[in-house]
Amino acid sequence: MDNTSPNPEPPEEAPNFTHKKPPGGAAGLTAIKSTLKHAKDELGVFRGLKILQQANQTTGFDCPGCAWPDPAAAERSALGEYCENGAKAVAEEATLKRVTPDFFAKHSLQELSEQSDMWLGKQGRLTHPMIRQPGASHYSPIQWDEALALIGNTLNELATPDEAIFYTSGRTSNEAAFLFQLFGRLFGTNNFPDCSNMCHESSGTGLSEVIGIGKGTVKLEDFYIADTVVVIGQNPGTNHPRMLSALQKAKRNGCKILHINPLPETGLKRFKHPQEVLNWVGRGTTLADMFLQVRINGDVALLKGMMKALVEAEDGQPGSALAADFIAAKTAGSVPFLDDLRAADWGALVTNSGISKAAMEEAAQLLMASDKIIVCWAMGLTQHKNAVANVQSCVNLLLMRGSIGKPGAGACPVRGHSNVQGDRTVGITARPKPAFLKSLGANFEFDPPRNHGYDTVEAIHAMHSGKARVFFALGGNFLSATPDTHYTAAALSRCKLTVQVSTKLNRSHLITGETALILPCLGRTERDVQTGKTQFVTVENSMGFVHKSEGQLAPASQQLRSEPAIVCDLAMATLGDQSSLDWGAMKNNYDAIRTAIAATIPGFSNYNTRVREDGFYLPNGPREGNFTTPDGKAHFTVHPLPEHNMAADEYMMMTIRSHDQFNTTIYGLDDRYRGIRGGRRVVLMHPKDMQAARFKSKDAVDLISTYAGKTRRAKRFFVVPFSIPRRCVATYFPEANVLVPAELTAARSNTPASKSVVITIVAATS
């Protein structure tokens, strides 16, 4: 018996990485070579290319990567509708490698925890249900019926349903997510944390408050007719690569692109479309017309400066900068908002943003010349203490120019996981709206719980304090995705039972409750057959479009079950005779699930018919200029500049992705677009800051954060000189998540503030 505790952190690395000047453009032949390499390593080249041709096609499967929308069916390329990182995601899922019971017999949890996250993922697909018995050092096989009975019995033994937590990943389909929340609410709880709590919760909160819907207001085709696209706090070249083709098309149609980010991102410099063979040679398409290298969390100051420049232009020449008629007819709160801008101090705006007054005025001139503006953002805005203010500042800018609620203009929060938005639409939330609960209760003849449940951070605290004793994850890698790694690990280990529904091995399988289960499920690429009939599932992309996904591959193991089937089986094992719902009928025919969704949630009428006809958009009033706030107006909001008050030896740290990862899945050790190859445990630092701190390239350092009296330490990172604002540094997650305090969250959205962590940097301890 091995009593050593598994390590919740990825292991330390040797400084074997290389760093050189980042490339001048994205995609092109290099991306094709990378795609072929990953396909070859996991699938074989010919099998891999055949599978990839099915990705994002009307008769294929939805890519398990990001939520960027597909072109209209008639415009999709026969060569493939996938990007380099989408190909990596598909190759990881469709790999020929397998993790069998023999693998778990060979490796203890402690031994596995000493391996890297990349190594864990590269072992292959999980094939059998596995259990870690109390005190055991290894997982062992368990039958499905035994596993489900164990879960049901443990849930029914809880003192209250609120001692159970049901977590959802953005991979989960609409059908599985709807069933999951229905089961949980029939069981009696609203404890539905999800991955949205850690990424775009701030977008949903901020947008709902000021325009009446927690989603973006644009469609893909709006990019093609926009005058200006503002990309702020987002790195599409790595996180949403297919967005680059949309930006290229916009650019060719005369659009201007304004890039705002602490790091100069290669994907927004130049782009070579991989399918345009004649353009592989040459410089490619220049994308960004202007780059503003804002300080980390200087976005409110920068946006405020740009908007102040608009106000000053309007005051000097009425009608030149503000959409006065739109503001008068469609908005509220403009007077205090404009007064606040006039009173703002230019010196403070420049100091807080790191951008000169002249540059902010130049950006404002670009916007003044644009009638149709789209503002796109991602986690660079949403993972700060003042994240909701960041989002609402973007809306303020759009409202000033009347650039929302019309073609070619609007707000575009770019979702990071393929169905995270759909999961929320069908009810995955710890704070359900009364209208949804009323409809759910009426359709299924029960009284749903009304009290708010635990979101992700609240769930961690509840497990840590003993208020929650069962953790059930429908997908994802909860431990590595969440903040405060050791605190979260301790929280999970205090549970009576932890359950992970997964396709592949990850670190969350190694840090467990007293008893732990791994339940292997089908992936997006695989055929889902129930009682002899092939099923399909549906997802909602980043722009509110619902469409089908149908895998074509034979399952990696006969022991795999689909997520909808697992939830139905769980419900029958737990609720038994307490539920009159025919879970078996929904398990056997997913049309029945979609019929139930259509009866419960507005916008899904004729669901089964429309989704078979290439899909449909969900209702979005603000997209049409009809704001769904209580007063029917879009609201301007006033936000102060954030204050950090850092000491002389402190830096503002943000966590970022490398080009070789998607969320917590690590495909490789290269960050090609930042010139880093062969390592992840790095800290990007301004050369002058390195000089002042007496650090050299590749020096080993420890990163230390102190918050609310508690000190956290990330050991043996290596310094890399990089173009980043002074006193700002960047690190990869999940390696740096150990530094993010669980108590440091965004106001109102409670999203972990992973991109504004104050740290010190010292020479590495042995």
mmCIF file of N, CA and C in Angstrom, residues 623-684:
data_model
loop_
_atom_site.group_PDB
_atom_site.id
_atom_site.type_symbol
_atom_site.label_atom_id
_atom_site.label_comp_id
_atom_site.label_asym_id
_atom_site.label_seq_id
_atom_site.Cartn_x
_atom_site.Cartn_y
_atom_site.Cartn_z
ATOM 1 N N ARG A 623 -29.657 41.525 -30.558
ATOM 2 C CA ARG A 623 -29.099 41.406 -31.908
ATOM 3 C C ARG A 623 -29.936 42.184 -32.913
ATOM 4 N N GLU A 624 -31.251 42.232 -32.662
ATOM 5 C CA GLU A 624 -32.167 42.948 -33.548
ATOM 6 C C GLU A 624 -32.423 44.380 -33.086
ATOM 7 N N GLY A 625 -31.735 44.798 -32.038
ATOM 8 C CA GLY A 625 -31.935 46.158 -31.530
ATOM 9 C C GLY A 625 -33.032 46.282 -30.503
ATOM 10 N N ASN A 626 -33.541 45.132 -30.004
ATOM 11 C CA ASN A 626 -34.595 45.137 -28.989
ATOM 12 C C ASN A 626 -34.000 44.661 -27.666
ATOM 13 N N PHE A 627 -33.614 45.604 -26.842
ATOM 14 C CA PHE A 627 -32.933 45.254 -25.599
ATOM 15 C C PHE A 627 -33.929 44.705 -24.597
ATOM 16 N N THR A 628 -33.570 43.566 -24.002
ATOM 17 C CA THR A 628 -34.504 42.820 -23.155
ATOM 18 C C THR A 628 -34.261 43.070 -21.669
ATOM 19 N N THR A 629 -33.824 44.268 -21.337
ATOM 20 C CA THR A 629 -33.749 44.713 -19.941
ATOM 21 C C THR A 629 -35.160 45.065 -19.470
ATOM 22 N N PRO A 630 -35.362 45.224 -18.155
ATOM 23 C CA PRO A 630 -36.706 45.542 -17.661
ATOM 24 C C PRO A 630 -37.326 46.786 -18.295
ATOM 25 N N ASP A 631 -36.519 47.802 -18.613
ATOM 26 C CA ASP A 631 -37.073 49.024 -19.205
ATOM 27 C C ASP A 631 -36.928 49.073 -20.721
ATOM 28 N N GLY A 632 -36.397 47.988 -21.308
ATOM 29 C CA GLY A 632 -36.262 47.946 -22.756
ATOM 30 C C GLY A 632 -35.143 48.798 -23.316
ATOM 31 N N LYS A 633 -34.273 49.286 -22.451
ATOM 32 C CA LYS A 633 -33.165 50.132 -22.877
ATOM 33 C C LYS A 633 -31.830 49.435 -22.639
ATOM 34 N N ALA A 634 -30.846 49.808 -23.430
ATOM 35 C CA ALA A 634 -29.469 49.427 -23.133
ATOM 36 C C ALA A 634 -28.902 50.452 -22.165
ATOM 37 N N HIS A 635 -28.115 49.995 -21.207
ATOM 38 C CA HIS A 635 -27.697 50.880 -20.116
ATOM 39 C C HIS A 635 -26.205 51.197 -20.170
ATOM 40 N N PHE A 636 -25.899 52.489 -20.183
ATOM 41 C CA PHE A 636 -24.527 52.924 -19.950
ATOM 42 C C PHE A 636 -24.189 52.696 -18.479
ATOM 43 N N THR A 637 -22.944 52.411 -18.204
ATOM 44 C CA THR A 637 -22.498 52.191 -16.822
ATOM 45 C C THR A 637 -21.207 52.961 -16.568
ATOM 46 N N VAL A 638 -21.026 53.374 -15.331
ATOM 47 C CA VAL A 638 -19.854 54.137 -14.918
ATOM 48 C C VAL A 638 -18.952 53.242 -14.082
ATOM 49 N N HIS A 639 -17.660 53.204 -14.420
ATOM 50 C CA HIS A 639 -16.733 52.326 -13.716
ATOM 51 C C HIS A 639 -15.455 53.075 -13.340
ATOM 52 N N PRO A 640 -15.050 52.972 -12.085
ATOM 53 C CA PRO A 640 -13.784 53.592 -11.678
ATOM 54 C C PRO A 640 -12.603 52.794 -12.207
ATOM 55 N N LEU A 641 -11.432 53.396 -12.213
ATOM 56 C CA LEU A 641 -10.232 52.677 -12.604
ATOM 57 C C LEU A 641 -9.845 51.715 -11.495
ATOM 58 N N PRO A 642 -9.461 50.487 -11.822
ATOM 59 C CA PRO A 642 -9.023 49.553 -10.774
ATOM 60 C C PRO A 642 -7.714 50.016 -10.154
ATOM 61 N N GLU A 643 -7.555 49.743 -8.869
ATOM 62 C CA GLU A 643 -6.339 50.102 -8.157
ATOM 63 C C GLU A 643 -5.644 48.837 -7.674
ATOM 64 N N HIS A 644 -4.323 48.773 -7.869
ATOM 65 C CA HIS A 644 -3.569 47.592 -7.462
ATOM 66 C C HIS A 644 -2.529 47.886 -6.386
ATOM 67 N N ASN A 645 -1.948 49.084 -6.413
ATOM 68 C CA ASN A 645 -1.014 49.503 -5.357
ATOM 69 C C ASN A 645 0.079 48.464 -5.109
ATOM 70 N N MET A 646 0.794 48.108 -6.167
ATOM 71 C CA MET A 646 1.844 47.112 -6.039
ATOM 72 C C MET A 646 3.109 47.710 -5.429
ATOM 73 N N ALA A 647 3.792 46.899 -4.633
ATOM 74 C CA ALA A 647 5.087 47.300 -4.078
ATOM 75 C C ALA A 647 6.137 47.288 -5.189
ATOM 76 N N ALA A 648 7.303 47.846 -4.906
ATOM 77 C CA ALA A 648 8.341 48.010 -5.920
ATOM 78 C C ALA A 648 8.815 46.683 -6.497
ATOM 79 N N ASP A 649 8.753 45.617 -5.706
ATOM 80 C CA ASP A 649 9.247 44.318 -6.180
ATOM 81 C C ASP A 649 8.129 43.394 -6.641
ATOM 82 N N GLU A 650 6.937 43.924 -6.862
ATOM 83 C CA GLU A 650 5.795 43.094 -7.246
ATOM 84 C C GLU A 650 5.464 43.263 -8.730
ATOM 85 N N TYR A 651 4.846 42.213 -9.289
ATOM 86 C CA TYR A 651 4.463 42.191 -10.696
ATOM 87 C C TYR A 651 3.008 41.742 -10.804
ATOM 88 N N MET A 652 2.349 42.191 -11.872
ATOM 89 C CA MET A 652 1.001 41.716 -12.168
ATOM 90 C C MET A 652 1.109 40.522 -13.116
ATOM 91 N N MET A 653 0.660 39.357 -12.650
ATOM 92 C CA MET A 653 0.759 38.130 -13.435
ATOM 93 C C MET A 653 -0.583 37.750 -14.045
ATOM 94 N N MET A 654 -0.540 37.300 -15.289
ATOM 95 C CA MET A 654 -1.716 36.702 -15.911
ATOM 96 C C MET A 654 -1.353 35.306 -16.392
ATOM 97 N N THR A 655 -2.315 34.375 -16.309
ATOM 98 C CA THR A 655 -2.105 33.043 -16.855
ATOM 99 C C THR A 655 -2.646 33.014 -18.284
ATOM 100 N N ILE A 656 -1.973 32.259 -19.151
ATOM 101 C CA ILE A 656 -2.322 32.191 -20.565
ATOM 102 C C ILE A 656 -2.194 30.752 -21.053
ATOM 103 N N ARG A 657 -2.673 30.486 -22.255
ATOM 104 C CA ARG A 657 -2.488 29.194 -22.907
ATOM 105 C C ARG A 657 -1.271 29.240 -23.818
ATOM 106 N N SER A 658 -0.639 28.102 -24.020
ATOM 107 C CA SER A 658 0.345 27.974 -25.079
ATOM 108 C C SER A 658 -0.376 27.546 -26.356
ATOM 109 N N HIS A 659 0.345 27.556 -27.463
ATOM 110 C CA HIS A 659 -0.260 27.143 -28.726
ATOM 111 C C HIS A 659 -0.459 25.635 -28.781
ATOM 112 N N ASP A 660 0.176 24.914 -27.879
ATOM 113 C CA ASP A 660 0.079 23.452 -27.862
ATOM 114 C C ASP A 660 -0.847 22.957 -26.760
ATOM 115 N N GLN A 661 -1.900 23.694 -26.470
ATOM 116 C CA GLN A 661 -2.866 23.217 -25.485
ATOM 117 C C GLN A 661 -4.244 23.748 -25.813
ATOM 118 N N PHE A 662 -5.252 23.069 -25.284
ATOM 119 C CA PHE A 662 -6.626 23.572 -25.299
ATOM 120 C C PHE A 662 -7.171 23.411 -23.894
ATOM 121 N N ASN A 663 -7.484 24.524 -23.276
ATOM 122 C CA ASN A 663 -7.854 24.507 -21.866
ATOM 123 C C ASN A 663 -6.778 23.751 -21.079
ATOM 124 N N THR A 664 -7.128 22.685 -20.372
ATOM 125 C CA THR A 664 -6.112 21.980 -19.586
ATOM 126 C C THR A 664 -5.473 20.814 -20.337
ATOM 127 N N THR A 665 -5.882 20.575 -21.583
ATOM 128 C CA THR A 665 -5.300 19.486 -22.365
ATOM 129 C C THR A 665 -4.015 19.965 -23.024
ATOM 130 N N ILE A 666 -2.924 19.290 -22.726
ATOM 131 C CA ILE A 666 -1.621 19.682 -23.253
ATOM 132 C C ILE A 666 -1.268 18.755 -24.415
ATOM 133 N N TYR A 667 -1.203 19.313 -25.624
ATOM 134 C CA TYR A 667 -0.890 18.519 -26.805
ATOM 135 C C TYR A 667 0.614 18.348 -26.997
ATOM 136 N N GLY A 668 1.379 19.336 -26.605
ATOM 137 C CA GLY A 668 2.822 19.317 -26.800
ATOM 138 C C GLY A 668 3.471 20.408 -25.974
ATOM 139 N N LEU A 669 4.761 20.590 -26.124
ATOM 140 C CA LEU A 669 5.518 21.516 -25.292
ATOM 141 C C LEU A 669 5.970 22.754 -26.057
ATOM 142 N N ASP A 670 5.364 23.023 -27.202
ATOM 143 C CA ASP A 670 5.771 24.171 -28.010
ATOM 144 C C ASP A 670 4.708 25.269 -27.992
ATOM 145 N N ASP A 671 5.172 26.490 -27.878
ATOM 146 C CA ASP A 671 4.313 27.659 -28.066
ATOM 147 C C ASP A 671 4.878 28.403 -29.274
ATOM 148 N N ARG A 672 4.593 27.863 -30.449
ATOM 149 C CA ARG A 672 5.272 28.304 -31.669
ATOM 150 C C ARG A 672 5.118 29.795 -31.919
ATOM 151 N N TYR A 673 3.927 30.335 -31.674
ATOM 152 C CA TYR A 673 3.683 31.739 -31.995
ATOM 153 C C TYR A 673 4.350 32.703 -31.012
ATOM 154 N N ARG A 674 4.888 32.160 -29.913
ATOM 155 C CA ARG A 674 5.677 33.012 -29.009
ATOM 156 C C ARG A 674 7.155 32.629 -29.024
ATOM 157 N N GLY A 675 7.508 31.721 -29.916
ATOM 158 C CA GLY A 675 8.908 31.363 -30.096
ATOM 159 C C GLY A 675 9.477 30.458 -29.024
ATOM 160 N N ILE A 676 8.620 29.823 -28.226
ATOM 161 C CA ILE A 676 9.069 28.951 -27.142
ATOM 162 C C ILE A 676 8.825 27.501 -27.545
ATOM 163 N N ARG A 677 9.864 26.690 -27.448
ATOM 164 C CA ARG A 677 9.739 25.274 -27.814
ATOM 165 C C ARG A 677 10.385 24.401 -26.745
ATOM 166 N N GLY A 678 9.658 23.351 -26.355
ATOM 167 C CA GLY A 678 10.232 22.346 -25.472
ATOM 168 C C GLY A 678 10.052 22.584 -23.987
ATOM 169 N N GLY A 679 9.172 23.489 -23.587
ATOM 170 C CA GLY A 679 8.967 23.708 -22.156
ATOM 171 C C GLY A 679 7.747 24.554 -21.868
ATOM 172 N N ARG A 680 7.204 24.400 -20.661
ATOM 173 C CA ARG A 680 6.001 25.129 -20.266
ATOM 174 C C ARG A 680 6.187 25.928 -18.966
ATOM 175 N N ARG A 681 7.152 25.551 -18.187
ATOM 176 C CA ARG A 681 7.276 26.182 -16.868
ATOM 177 C C ARG A 681 8.111 27.455 -16.996
ATOM 178 N N VAL A 682 7.538 28.429 -17.692
ATOM 179 C CA VAL A 682 8.248 29.666 -17.997
ATOM 180 C C VAL A 682 7.462 30.871 -17.494
ATOM 181 N N VAL A 683 8.169 31.972 -17.292
ATOM 182 C CA VAL A 683 7.532 33.239 -16.944
ATOM 183 C C VAL A 683 8.043 34.287 -17.929
ATOM 184 N N LEU A 684 7.130 34.872 -18.692
ATOM 185 C CA LEU A 684 7.477 35.879 -19.687
ATOM 186 C C LEU A 684 7.620 37.225 -18.981
#
